[in-house]
Amino acid sequence: MREWTALGVLALPALLITLDNTVLHLAVPHLSADIHPSGLQLLWIVDIYSFLIAGLLIIAGTLGDRVGRRRLLLLGAAGFGAASLLTAFSRSTEMLILSRALLGIAGATLMPSSMSLIRNMFFDAKQRSLAFSIWIACFLVGGAIGPLVGGVLLEHFWWGSVFLLGVPAMVLLLVVGPVLLPEYRDPNPGRIDLASVGLLILALLATVFGLKKLAADGFTPLPLASLLLGLAAGAVFAVRQRRLSHPLIELKLFRERSFTASLTTMGIALFVMSGSQLFVAQYLQMVVGLSPMKAGLSSLPASIGGVVGSLLAPLALSRMRAAYVMTVGLAIALVGFGVLTQVTAGSGLVTVMVALALLNFGVAPTIALGTDMMIASAPPERAGAVSAVSETLQEIGLGTGIAILGSVGTAVYRTQVADGLSADGLSAESESAIRDTIGSAVAEVSRLPQEIGAEALDTARESFTHALQYVSVICTVLTAVAVLLALVLLRTVPTGSGGEGGEGGEGGGEAAAPSLDLADPQKA
């Protein structure tokens, strides 16, 4: 019973990470009116949090294996609470960017510590699958309640109030964590190779920066150069790991079918979800005409579908293998993308809500069970590093989905607008703005004469809807690939492939599990 109570404590960071991102988007108009950031500064305010989380996850996971996962979690909770206070009471743009950066650094310690503690608290495979499903569901709950809680706070208090939500939760974690959470660490971690740390940070930060710039600016020299730098640093990092007796990341993990196949399937699922939802969010506001608050509320059925899907996944394991649960879920998501391909400019809200509910319900089992498979594939003493690898590559999947599908959809939109837009009555500046993005089109037509503006807006909305359909077709094909991967590569892998072990405790003295042997680096 104690481990389930401890799981409730570990759910707090999962809930807050997504909630913190959600409420920021609602607060942007209010903080912009108060501290007047420039366009570039606003991008840094929004992006630096996830940017640093993605870049530091693996470092934090490896550090947790060495200093203790509970200790790192509590240090991160203290840092997250302090940074939340600093963010809430920021009085300048520079102060807000700094506090958001500190939130990202602290947030990077919370996720791998939580995941690895779950791995070490639940040795029974079925219990661990259920625990991970509950933990994943908390992410979705955070995203669901974010627009509601944030909207209420912003209606009654100043914009900084939305960042105070994390303070009481972190205080609670600091109070009950030392009592309920066990401590685990690798008993023989070896020294940290600082050159590997530097190479990994450079590889991840350059890659994430390149993906974000690619999504924003398209295929321009800066994001391409950043991506090439990241890939080069990553290649040097991988070569170096093979030569070390105590590598930062065990490359032998990628030879384990349950790890690699789960990671690939999850990566595809997150890729298509992030890319499609980028366009759906704009469709609801720019085409359907919903306010940001109403658009957030309309996503509630999708969030509920995701929660239900993640919680049903471990229950389905009593009747079928994990691969089949994931396959059925992805097949449901495939139907959701099929529905999304049928959306039109006039089809309204219901079609999109049904599609999103099917997508979230179908993808959630893959995320929950795939996470369990990956972490169970490694020894308990390396759970921190493995969970960090999982989280980092998921972040990259999300980023590439936004960057690549965003670029494809934007290109389709611009082509459609160029073919359908009548230049009669439009200045060169107005025509350029309408052709750029759906957001700039909506802003520009509000300044035009009504008849000309209405015609241009109809063209822009039809063009954007066509871009959404095009992206949805790509997502449908990729989801079909994910279905085949899950069915073929994972059908012989039971959930909880790490096996069952004995009781663990301080110093990582868990009983051995039949997972991948990482003890001897010479066996690679």
Short mmCIF file of C-alpha atoms in Angstrom, two decimals:
data_model
loop_
_atom_site.label_atom_id
_atom_site.label_comp_id
_atom_site.label_asym_id
_atom_site.label_seq_id
_atom_site.Cartn_x
_atom_site.Cartn_y
_atom_site.Cartn_z
CA MET A 1 0.00 0.00 0.00
CA ARG A 2 2.89 2.33 0.77
CA GLU A 3 4.16 2.25 -2.82
CA TRP A 4 0.74 3.28 -4.17
CA THR A 5 0.65 6.23 -1.78
CA ALA A 6 4.16 7.10 -2.94
CA LEU A 7 2.92 6.94 -6.55
CA GLY A 8 0.42 9.65 -5.66
CA VAL A 9 3.33 11.80 -4.51
CA LEU A 10 5.23 11.13 -7.76
CA ALA A 11 2.15 12.10 -9.75
CA LEU A 12 2.54 15.72 -8.63
CA PRO A 13 5.55 16.52 -10.86
CA ALA A 14 3.88 14.83 -13.85
CA LEU A 15 0.75 16.90 -13.33
CA LEU A 16 2.63 20.17 -12.93
CA ILE A 17 5.00 19.83 -15.88
CA THR A 18 2.14 19.84 -18.41
CA LEU A 19 -0.02 22.23 -16.42
CA ASP A 20 2.81 24.76 -16.25
CA ASN A 21 3.19 24.73 -20.04
CA THR A 22 -0.56 25.02 -20.62
CA VAL A 23 -1.17 27.99 -18.35
CA LEU A 24 1.73 29.92 -19.88
CA HIS A 25 0.00 30.10 -23.27
CA LEU A 26 -3.09 31.56 -21.60
CA ALA A 27 -0.99 34.09 -19.69
CA VAL A 28 0.95 35.38 -22.72
CA PRO A 29 -1.48 38.22 -23.66
CA HIS A 30 -1.60 39.40 -20.03
CA LEU A 31 2.15 39.36 -19.39
CA SER A 32 2.75 41.00 -22.80
CA ALA A 33 0.55 43.90 -21.77
CA ASP A 34 2.35 44.18 -18.42
CA ILE A 35 6.10 43.81 -19.10
CA HIS A 36 6.08 44.44 -22.89
CA PRO A 37 8.49 41.78 -24.22
CA SER A 38 9.71 42.01 -27.80
CA GLY A 39 8.75 39.28 -30.25
CA LEU A 40 12.11 37.57 -29.80
CA GLN A 41 11.93 37.85 -26.00
CA LEU A 42 8.44 36.35 -26.02
CA LEU A 43 9.73 33.35 -27.96
CA TRP A 44 12.43 32.83 -25.32
CA ILE A 45 9.87 33.13 -22.52
CA VAL A 46 7.78 30.40 -24.12
CA ASP A 47 10.54 28.11 -25.39
CA ILE A 48 13.39 28.21 -22.88
CA TYR A 49 11.54 25.99 -20.38
CA SER A 50 11.07 23.01 -22.70
CA PHE A 51 14.40 23.78 -24.41
CA LEU A 52 16.38 23.23 -21.20
CA ILE A 53 14.29 20.26 -20.08
CA ALA A 54 15.04 18.44 -23.33
CA GLY A 55 18.74 19.30 -23.14
CA LEU A 56 19.30 18.29 -19.52
CA LEU A 57 17.12 15.20 -19.01
CA ILE A 58 19.82 12.60 -19.64
CA ILE A 59 22.35 14.46 -17.48
CA ALA A 60 19.78 14.62 -14.67
CA GLY A 61 18.89 10.93 -15.01
CA THR A 62 22.52 9.87 -14.86
CA LEU A 63 23.12 12.16 -11.89
CA GLY A 64 20.15 10.60 -10.09
CA ASP A 65 21.64 7.13 -10.53
CA ARG A 66 24.77 8.39 -8.76
CA VAL A 67 23.57 10.72 -6.00
CA GLY A 68 20.21 9.03 -5.34
CA ARG A 69 16.92 9.44 -7.16
CA ARG A 70 14.90 10.57 -4.16
CA ARG A 71 17.56 13.12 -3.27
CA LEU A 72 17.62 14.53 -6.79
CA LEU A 73 13.80 14.59 -6.92
CA LEU A 74 13.60 16.58 -3.68
CA LEU A 75 16.33 18.97 -4.77
CA GLY A 76 14.46 19.49 -8.03
CA ALA A 77 11.18 20.04 -6.18
CA ALA A 78 12.78 22.71 -4.01
CA GLY A 79 14.25 24.38 -7.09
CA PHE A 80 10.95 24.16 -8.98
CA GLY A 81 9.04 25.76 -6.11
CA ALA A 82 11.56 28.59 -5.75
CA ALA A 83 11.66 29.21 -9.50
CA SER A 84 7.84 29.25 -9.59
CA LEU A 85 7.81 32.03 -7.01
CA LEU A 86 10.44 33.96 -8.98
CA THR A 87 8.42 33.54 -12.18
CA ALA A 88 5.16 34.65 -10.55
CA PHE A 89 6.67 37.88 -9.25
CA SER A 90 8.90 38.73 -12.23
CA ARG A 91 8.79 42.44 -12.97
CA SER A 92 10.87 42.52 -16.15
CA THR A 93 11.28 40.47 -19.29
CA GLU A 94 14.84 39.51 -18.38
CA MET A 95 13.77 38.34 -14.93
CA LEU A 96 10.96 36.26 -16.44
CA ILE A 97 13.29 34.58 -18.98
CA LEU A 98 15.79 33.76 -16.20
CA SER A 99 13.09 32.33 -13.93
CA ARG A 100 11.65 30.23 -16.75
CA ALA A 101 15.15 28.89 -17.42
CA LEU A 102 15.48 27.92 -13.75
CA LEU A 103 12.09 26.18 -13.99
CA GLY A 104 13.38 24.16 -16.95
CA ILE A 105 16.55 23.13 -15.11
CA ALA A 106 14.54 22.04 -12.06
CA GLY A 107 11.92 20.34 -14.23
CA ALA A 108 14.62 18.24 -15.91
CA THR A 109 15.40 16.61 -12.54
CA LEU A 110 11.78 15.75 -11.76
CA MET A 111 10.87 13.49 -14.67
CA PRO A 112 13.68 10.87 -14.77
CA SER A 113 13.75 10.72 -10.96
CA SER A 114 10.01 9.99 -10.85
CA MET A 115 10.12 7.36 -13.61
CA SER A 116 13.11 5.53 -12.16
CA LEU A 117 11.57 5.49 -8.67
CA ILE A 118 8.45 3.86 -10.11
CA ARG A 119 10.69 1.25 -11.77
CA ASN A 120 12.29 0.46 -8.41
CA MET A 121 9.13 0.58 -6.29
CA PHE A 122 7.04 -1.84 -8.37
CA PHE A 123 8.72 -5.16 -9.11
CA ASP A 124 5.54 -6.98 -10.14
CA ALA A 125 5.15 -6.48 -13.90
CA LYS A 126 1.37 -5.93 -13.83
CA GLN A 127 1.57 -3.48 -10.94
CA ARG A 128 4.35 -1.57 -12.66
CA SER A 129 2.35 -1.31 -15.89
CA LEU A 130 -0.61 0.06 -13.94
CA ALA A 131 1.66 2.49 -12.07
CA PHE A 132 3.13 3.87 -15.29
CA SER A 133 -0.35 4.15 -16.80
CA ILE A 134 -1.55 6.19 -13.84
CA TRP A 135 1.55 8.35 -14.02
CA ILE A 136 1.07 8.99 -17.76
CA ALA A 137 -2.61 9.80 -17.12
CA CYS A 138 -1.51 12.58 -14.77
CA PHE A 139 0.26 14.27 -17.68
CA LEU A 140 -3.02 14.31 -19.59
CA VAL A 141 -4.96 15.54 -16.56
CA GLY A 142 -2.51 18.42 -16.21
CA GLY A 143 -3.10 19.39 -19.81
CA ALA A 144 -6.87 19.08 -19.38
CA ILE A 145 -7.26 21.20 -16.24
CA GLY A 146 -4.65 23.78 -17.29
CA PRO A 147 -7.02 25.91 -19.42
CA LEU A 148 -9.73 25.73 -16.75
CA VAL A 149 -7.59 26.60 -13.73
CA GLY A 150 -5.52 29.14 -15.65
CA GLY A 151 -8.61 30.86 -17.03
CA VAL A 152 -10.17 31.23 -13.57
CA LEU A 153 -6.96 32.64 -12.10
CA LEU A 154 -6.44 35.09 -14.94
CA GLU A 155 -9.98 36.40 -14.59
CA HIS A 156 -9.48 37.23 -10.90
CA PHE A 157 -5.73 37.74 -10.35
CA TRP A 158 -2.58 38.96 -12.12
CA TRP A 159 -0.82 36.87 -14.74
CA GLY A 160 1.83 35.62 -12.32
CA SER A 161 -0.77 33.82 -10.24
CA VAL A 162 -0.85 30.90 -12.72
CA PHE A 163 2.75 30.04 -11.82
CA LEU A 164 1.97 29.78 -8.11
CA LEU A 165 0.12 26.51 -8.72
CA GLY A 166 3.37 24.59 -8.42
CA VAL A 167 4.40 26.00 -5.05
CA PRO A 168 2.00 24.13 -2.69
CA ALA A 169 2.46 20.89 -4.65
CA MET A 170 6.25 21.11 -4.35
CA VAL A 171 5.97 21.91 -0.64
CA LEU A 172 3.80 18.81 -0.19
CA LEU A 173 6.35 16.72 -2.11
CA LEU A 174 9.17 18.02 0.10
CA VAL A 175 7.22 17.19 3.27
CA VAL A 176 5.96 13.69 2.46
CA GLY A 177 8.65 12.60 -0.04
CA PRO A 178 11.32 11.74 2.57
CA VAL A 179 8.75 9.65 4.46
CA LEU A 180 7.08 7.75 1.59
CA LEU A 181 9.70 7.53 -1.15
CA PRO A 182 12.56 5.02 -0.94
CA GLU A 183 16.08 5.96 -1.97
CA TYR A 184 17.87 4.17 -4.80
CA ARG A 185 21.21 4.68 -6.48
CA ASP A 186 23.66 2.73 -8.58
CA PRO A 187 26.07 0.98 -6.16
CA ASN A 188 28.91 1.12 -8.70
CA PRO A 189 28.30 4.14 -10.94
CA GLY A 190 31.88 4.99 -11.89
CA ARG A 191 33.06 8.52 -12.48
CA ILE A 192 31.20 10.97 -14.68
CA ASP A 193 32.99 11.68 -17.95
CA LEU A 194 32.81 15.47 -18.28
CA ALA A 195 33.66 15.39 -21.98
CA SER A 196 30.63 13.15 -22.57
CA VAL A 197 28.46 15.54 -20.58
CA GLY A 198 29.60 18.47 -22.73
CA LEU A 199 29.10 16.59 -25.99
CA LEU A 200 25.63 15.41 -24.97
CA ILE A 201 24.47 18.87 -23.90
CA LEU A 202 25.79 20.34 -27.16
CA ALA A 203 24.12 17.60 -29.24
CA LEU A 204 20.74 17.91 -27.55
CA LEU A 205 20.59 21.70 -27.27
CA ALA A 206 21.74 22.21 -30.86
CA THR A 207 19.23 19.62 -32.12
CA VAL A 208 16.30 21.00 -30.13
CA PHE A 209 17.18 24.59 -31.10
CA GLY A 210 17.42 23.56 -34.76
CA LEU A 211 14.02 21.84 -34.62
CA LYS A 212 12.36 24.85 -33.01
CA LYS A 213 13.88 27.26 -35.52
CA LEU A 214 12.95 24.91 -38.36
CA ALA A 215 9.33 24.96 -37.20
CA ALA A 216 9.36 28.75 -36.95
CA ASP A 217 11.46 29.79 -39.98
CA GLY A 218 11.42 26.80 -42.32
CA PHE A 219 14.49 25.37 -44.08
CA THR A 220 16.82 28.34 -43.57
CA PRO A 221 20.62 28.15 -42.96
CA LEU A 222 20.55 28.70 -39.18
CA PRO A 223 18.30 25.74 -38.18
CA LEU A 224 19.98 23.45 -40.70
CA ALA A 225 23.44 24.38 -39.38
CA SER A 226 22.25 23.85 -35.81
CA LEU A 227 20.85 20.41 -36.69
CA LEU A 228 24.09 19.40 -38.41
CA LEU A 229 26.08 20.55 -35.38
CA GLY A 230 23.81 18.54 -33.10
CA LEU A 231 24.11 15.41 -35.24
CA ALA A 232 27.90 15.75 -35.44
CA ALA A 233 28.20 16.18 -31.66
CA GLY A 234 25.88 13.21 -31.18
CA ALA A 235 28.03 11.02 -33.44
CA VAL A 236 31.20 11.94 -31.53
CA PHE A 237 29.35 11.29 -28.26
CA ALA A 238 28.26 7.81 -29.42
CA VAL A 239 31.79 6.86 -30.48
CA ARG A 240 33.15 8.02 -27.13
CA GLN A 241 30.58 6.00 -25.18
CA ARG A 242 31.76 2.77 -26.80
CA ARG A 243 35.27 3.37 -25.48
CA LEU A 244 34.37 4.15 -21.86
CA SER A 245 34.18 1.59 -19.06
CA HIS A 246 31.41 3.65 -17.40
CA PRO A 247 29.56 5.37 -20.26
CA LEU A 248 26.99 8.08 -19.70
CA ILE A 249 24.53 6.11 -21.88
CA GLU A 250 24.75 2.37 -22.46
CA LEU A 251 24.52 2.01 -26.23
CA LYS A 252 23.85 -1.72 -25.77
CA LEU A 253 20.34 -0.73 -24.75
CA PHE A 254 19.56 -0.05 -28.38
CA ARG A 255 20.25 -3.70 -29.20
CA GLU A 256 17.39 -4.77 -26.92
CA ARG A 257 14.31 -5.27 -29.08
CA SER A 258 11.83 -4.23 -26.38
CA PHE A 259 13.71 -0.97 -25.85
CA THR A 260 14.34 0.00 -29.47
CA ALA A 261 10.98 -1.12 -30.88
CA SER A 262 9.03 0.57 -28.05
CA LEU A 263 11.04 3.75 -28.47
CA THR A 264 10.50 3.81 -32.23
CA THR A 265 6.77 3.15 -31.95
CA MET A 266 6.37 5.83 -29.28
CA GLY A 267 8.45 8.25 -31.34
CA ILE A 268 6.18 7.85 -34.36
CA ALA A 269 3.06 8.20 -32.19
CA LEU A 270 4.33 11.42 -30.60
CA PHE A 271 5.54 12.73 -33.96
CA VAL A 272 2.10 12.46 -35.56
CA MET A 273 0.26 13.68 -32.46
CA SER A 274 2.33 16.84 -32.02
CA GLY A 275 2.31 17.75 -35.68
CA SER A 276 -1.42 17.21 -36.14
CA GLN A 277 -2.44 18.96 -32.93
CA LEU A 278 -0.42 22.02 -33.93
CA PHE A 279 -2.78 22.40 -36.88
CA VAL A 280 -5.91 21.39 -35.00
CA ALA A 281 -5.33 24.09 -32.37
CA GLN A 282 -5.05 26.73 -35.12
CA TYR A 283 -8.04 25.29 -36.97
CA LEU A 284 -10.27 25.64 -33.91
CA GLN A 285 -9.32 29.28 -33.39
CA MET A 286 -8.66 30.59 -36.92
CA VAL A 287 -11.17 28.56 -38.95
CA VAL A 288 -13.95 27.63 -36.50
CA GLY A 289 -13.47 30.97 -34.71
CA LEU A 290 -13.23 29.82 -31.07
CA SER A 291 -11.52 31.91 -28.41
CA PRO A 292 -8.37 30.41 -26.84
CA MET A 293 -10.39 29.52 -23.73
CA LYS A 294 -13.15 27.80 -25.71
CA ALA A 295 -10.57 26.01 -27.84
CA GLY A 296 -8.98 24.72 -24.65
CA LEU A 297 -12.34 23.58 -23.31
CA SER A 298 -13.13 21.82 -26.58
CA SER A 299 -10.02 19.69 -26.06
CA LEU A 300 -11.40 18.25 -22.81
CA PRO A 301 -12.98 15.17 -24.48
CA ALA A 302 -9.61 14.41 -26.04
CA SER A 303 -7.86 14.70 -22.68
CA ILE A 304 -10.47 12.48 -21.06
CA GLY A 305 -10.02 9.95 -23.87
CA GLY A 306 -6.28 9.91 -23.22
CA VAL A 307 -6.75 9.37 -19.49
CA VAL A 308 -9.23 6.53 -20.09
CA GLY A 309 -6.95 4.92 -22.68
CA SER A 310 -3.91 4.97 -20.41
CA LEU A 311 -5.84 3.51 -17.48
CA LEU A 312 -7.51 0.78 -19.54
CA ALA A 313 -4.18 -0.36 -21.03
CA PRO A 314 -2.91 -2.31 -17.98
CA LEU A 315 -6.35 -3.89 -17.50
CA ALA A 316 -6.25 -5.18 -21.08
CA LEU A 317 -2.96 -6.94 -20.34
CA SER A 318 -4.88 -9.65 -18.51
CA ARG A 319 -6.38 -10.70 -21.86
CA MET A 320 -3.63 -10.02 -24.43
CA ARG A 321 0.05 -9.21 -24.83
CA ALA A 322 1.26 -5.63 -24.62
CA ALA A 323 2.02 -5.58 -28.35
CA TYR A 324 -1.61 -6.36 -29.14
CA VAL A 325 -2.89 -3.72 -26.70
CA MET A 326 -0.64 -1.16 -28.36
CA THR A 327 -1.68 -2.37 -31.82
CA VAL A 328 -5.39 -2.05 -31.05
CA GLY A 329 -4.82 1.40 -29.57
CA LEU A 330 -2.87 2.62 -32.58
CA ALA A 331 -5.55 1.17 -34.89
CA ILE A 332 -8.10 3.34 -33.05
CA ALA A 333 -5.79 6.32 -33.50
CA LEU A 334 -5.61 5.40 -37.19
CA VAL A 335 -9.39 5.76 -37.37
CA GLY A 336 -9.07 9.14 -35.63
CA PHE A 337 -6.66 10.40 -38.27
CA GLY A 338 -9.00 9.06 -40.92
CA VAL A 339 -11.80 11.19 -39.43
CA LEU A 340 -9.44 14.19 -39.38
CA THR A 341 -8.81 13.85 -43.12
CA GLN A 342 -12.54 14.49 -43.66
CA VAL A 343 -12.60 17.84 -41.82
CA THR A 344 -13.76 20.77 -43.94
CA ALA A 345 -13.83 24.50 -43.33
CA GLY A 346 -17.54 24.26 -42.60
CA SER A 347 -17.70 20.94 -40.72
CA GLY A 348 -17.36 22.69 -37.39
CA LEU A 349 -16.34 21.46 -33.99
CA VAL A 350 -17.89 18.02 -33.53
CA THR A 351 -15.82 16.22 -36.19
CA VAL A 352 -12.57 17.54 -34.74
CA MET A 353 -13.56 16.66 -31.17
CA VAL A 354 -14.42 13.08 -32.19
CA ALA A 355 -11.13 12.73 -34.08
CA LEU A 356 -9.06 14.07 -31.17
CA ALA A 357 -10.81 11.82 -28.66
CA LEU A 358 -10.03 8.76 -30.82
CA LEU A 359 -6.42 9.89 -31.30
CA ASN A 360 -5.70 10.45 -27.61
CA PHE A 361 -7.52 7.28 -26.53
CA GLY A 362 -5.58 5.23 -29.07
CA VAL A 363 -2.10 6.67 -28.51
CA ALA A 364 -2.20 6.65 -24.68
CA PRO A 365 -1.70 2.84 -24.30
CA THR A 366 1.38 3.01 -26.53
CA ILE A 367 2.94 5.73 -24.38
CA ALA A 368 2.10 4.00 -21.09
CA LEU A 369 3.10 0.44 -22.04
CA GLY A 370 6.02 1.54 -24.20
CA THR A 371 7.47 3.49 -21.28
CA ASP A 372 7.15 0.43 -19.06
CA MET A 373 8.83 -1.81 -21.65
CA MET A 374 11.79 0.52 -22.10
CA ILE A 375 12.51 1.05 -18.41
CA ALA A 376 11.98 -2.65 -17.61
CA SER A 377 14.55 -3.59 -20.27
CA ALA A 378 17.44 -2.22 -18.18
CA PRO A 379 18.76 -3.14 -14.73
CA PRO A 380 17.15 -1.27 -11.82
CA GLU A 381 20.41 0.55 -10.98
CA ARG A 382 20.38 2.19 -14.45
CA ALA A 383 16.69 3.11 -14.43
CA GLY A 384 17.42 6.83 -14.05
CA ALA A 385 19.58 7.03 -17.16
CA VAL A 386 17.19 4.85 -19.18
CA SER A 387 14.12 6.87 -18.20
CA ALA A 388 15.99 10.05 -19.15
CA VAL A 389 16.85 8.59 -22.58
CA SER A 390 13.16 7.73 -23.02
CA GLU A 391 12.01 11.22 -22.03
CA THR A 392 14.63 12.94 -24.19
CA LEU A 393 13.82 10.99 -27.33
CA GLN A 394 10.13 11.59 -26.72
CA GLU A 395 10.88 15.34 -26.59
CA ILE A 396 12.74 15.01 -29.88
CA GLY A 397 9.77 13.12 -31.36
CA LEU A 398 7.47 15.94 -30.33
CA GLY A 399 9.86 18.54 -31.71
CA THR A 400 10.37 16.86 -35.06
CA GLY A 401 6.62 16.41 -35.46
CA ILE A 402 6.03 20.13 -35.03
CA ALA A 403 9.00 21.09 -37.19
CA ILE A 404 8.54 18.70 -40.13
CA LEU A 405 4.75 18.44 -40.30
CA GLY A 406 4.50 22.15 -39.48
CA SER A 407 6.75 22.97 -42.43
CA VAL A 408 4.86 20.64 -44.76
CA GLY A 409 1.48 22.04 -43.73
CA THR A 410 2.68 25.64 -44.05
CA ALA A 411 3.98 24.93 -47.56
CA VAL A 412 0.62 23.43 -48.55
CA TYR A 413 -1.24 26.42 -47.08
CA ARG A 414 0.92 28.92 -48.98
CA THR A 415 0.51 27.03 -52.26
CA GLN A 416 -3.26 26.86 -51.85
CA VAL A 417 -3.56 30.54 -50.94
CA ALA A 418 -1.39 31.57 -53.89
CA ASP A 419 -3.66 29.61 -56.24
CA GLY A 420 -6.97 30.77 -54.77
CA LEU A 421 -6.43 34.34 -53.53
CA SER A 422 -7.76 37.15 -55.67
CA ALA A 423 -5.38 40.13 -55.70
CA ASP A 424 -8.18 42.60 -56.55
CA GLY A 425 -8.25 45.34 -53.92
CA LEU A 426 -5.29 43.93 -51.98
CA SER A 427 -2.02 45.77 -51.46
CA ALA A 428 1.24 43.87 -51.82
CA GLU A 429 1.68 43.98 -48.03
CA SER A 430 -1.79 42.56 -47.37
CA GLU A 431 -1.35 39.84 -49.97
CA SER A 432 2.01 38.85 -48.43
CA ALA A 433 0.55 38.71 -44.91
CA ILE A 434 -2.38 36.54 -46.01
CA ARG A 435 -0.06 34.15 -47.83
CA ASP A 436 2.31 33.84 -44.86
CA THR A 437 0.27 32.02 -42.16
CA ILE A 438 -3.37 31.61 -41.18
CA GLY A 439 -2.70 33.72 -38.08
CA SER A 440 -1.34 36.67 -40.03
CA ALA A 441 -4.18 36.25 -42.54
CA VAL A 442 -6.86 36.56 -39.84
CA ALA A 443 -5.11 39.62 -38.40
CA GLU A 444 -4.72 41.25 -41.81
CA VAL A 445 -8.29 40.77 -43.06
CA SER A 446 -9.63 42.57 -39.98
CA ARG A 447 -8.04 45.75 -41.41
CA LEU A 448 -9.50 45.32 -44.90
CA PRO A 449 -12.89 46.48 -46.26
CA GLN A 450 -15.55 43.97 -45.27
CA GLU A 451 -16.28 42.46 -48.70
CA ILE A 452 -12.62 42.10 -49.71
CA GLY A 453 -11.66 40.86 -46.23
CA ALA A 454 -14.44 38.26 -46.13
CA GLU A 455 -13.41 36.80 -49.49
CA ALA A 456 -9.74 36.68 -48.51
CA LEU A 457 -10.59 35.10 -45.15
CA ASP A 458 -12.66 32.37 -46.82
CA THR A 459 -9.74 31.58 -49.11
CA ALA A 460 -7.30 31.46 -46.19
CA ARG A 461 -9.58 29.20 -44.16
CA GLU A 462 -10.16 26.80 -47.05
CA SER A 463 -6.42 26.70 -47.72
CA PHE A 464 -5.57 26.00 -44.10
CA THR A 465 -8.19 23.27 -43.89
CA HIS A 466 -6.65 21.67 -46.97
CA ALA A 467 -3.25 21.81 -45.21
CA LEU A 468 -4.77 20.10 -42.17
CA GLN A 469 -6.20 17.36 -44.40
CA TYR A 470 -2.82 16.88 -46.09
CA VAL A 471 -0.99 16.60 -42.77
CA SER A 472 -3.65 14.18 -41.52
CA VAL A 473 -3.09 11.89 -44.52
CA ILE A 474 0.65 11.79 -43.73
CA CYS A 475 -0.15 11.03 -40.10
CA THR A 476 -2.52 8.25 -41.16
CA VAL A 477 0.22 6.56 -43.18
CA LEU A 478 2.80 6.89 -40.39
CA THR A 479 0.35 5.55 -37.82
CA ALA A 480 -0.23 2.52 -40.03
CA VAL A 481 3.56 1.99 -39.98
CA ALA A 482 3.50 2.22 -36.17
CA VAL A 483 0.74 -0.41 -36.06
CA LEU A 484 2.89 -2.81 -38.08
CA LEU A 485 5.98 -2.10 -35.95
CA ALA A 486 4.12 -2.80 -32.72
CA LEU A 487 2.55 -5.97 -34.11
CA VAL A 488 5.70 -7.44 -35.69
CA LEU A 489 8.54 -6.32 -33.42
CA LEU A 490 6.85 -6.42 -30.01
CA ARG A 491 4.58 -9.44 -30.29
CA THR A 492 7.06 -11.72 -28.46
CA VAL A 493 7.91 -9.18 -25.74
CA PRO A 494 5.75 -9.40 -22.59
CA THR A 495 5.07 -6.25 -20.61
CA GLY A 496 7.51 -5.90 -17.78
CA SER A 497 10.32 -7.51 -19.68
CA GLY A 498 12.62 -6.47 -16.95
CA GLY A 499 11.08 -9.24 -14.89
CA GLU A 500 10.37 -9.32 -11.22
CA GLY A 501 12.90 -8.70 -8.56
CA GLY A 502 13.21 -8.61 -4.85
CA GLU A 503 12.91 -5.73 -2.49
CA GLY A 504 15.22 -2.82 -3.20
CA GLY A 505 16.55 -0.23 -0.89
CA GLU A 506 19.27 2.25 -0.19
CA GLY A 507 22.32 1.66 -2.33
CA GLY A 508 20.39 -0.04 -5.10
CA GLY A 509 20.58 -3.52 -3.60
CA GLU A 510 17.75 -4.95 -5.66
CA ALA A 511 17.56 -8.58 -6.67
CA ALA A 512 18.71 -9.26 -10.18
CA ALA A 513 16.20 -9.08 -13.01
CA PRO A 514 16.40 -10.83 -16.37
CA SER A 515 16.99 -7.60 -18.23
CA LEU A 516 19.78 -6.53 -20.55
CA ASP A 517 23.22 -7.14 -19.03
CA LEU A 518 25.05 -3.83 -18.85
CA ALA A 519 27.58 -4.88 -16.27
CA ASP A 520 30.50 -5.68 -18.54
CA PRO A 521 31.29 -2.97 -21.09
CA GLN A 522 33.53 -5.35 -23.00
CA LYS A 523 30.53 -7.47 -24.07
CA ALA A 524 29.23 -4.78 -26.41
#
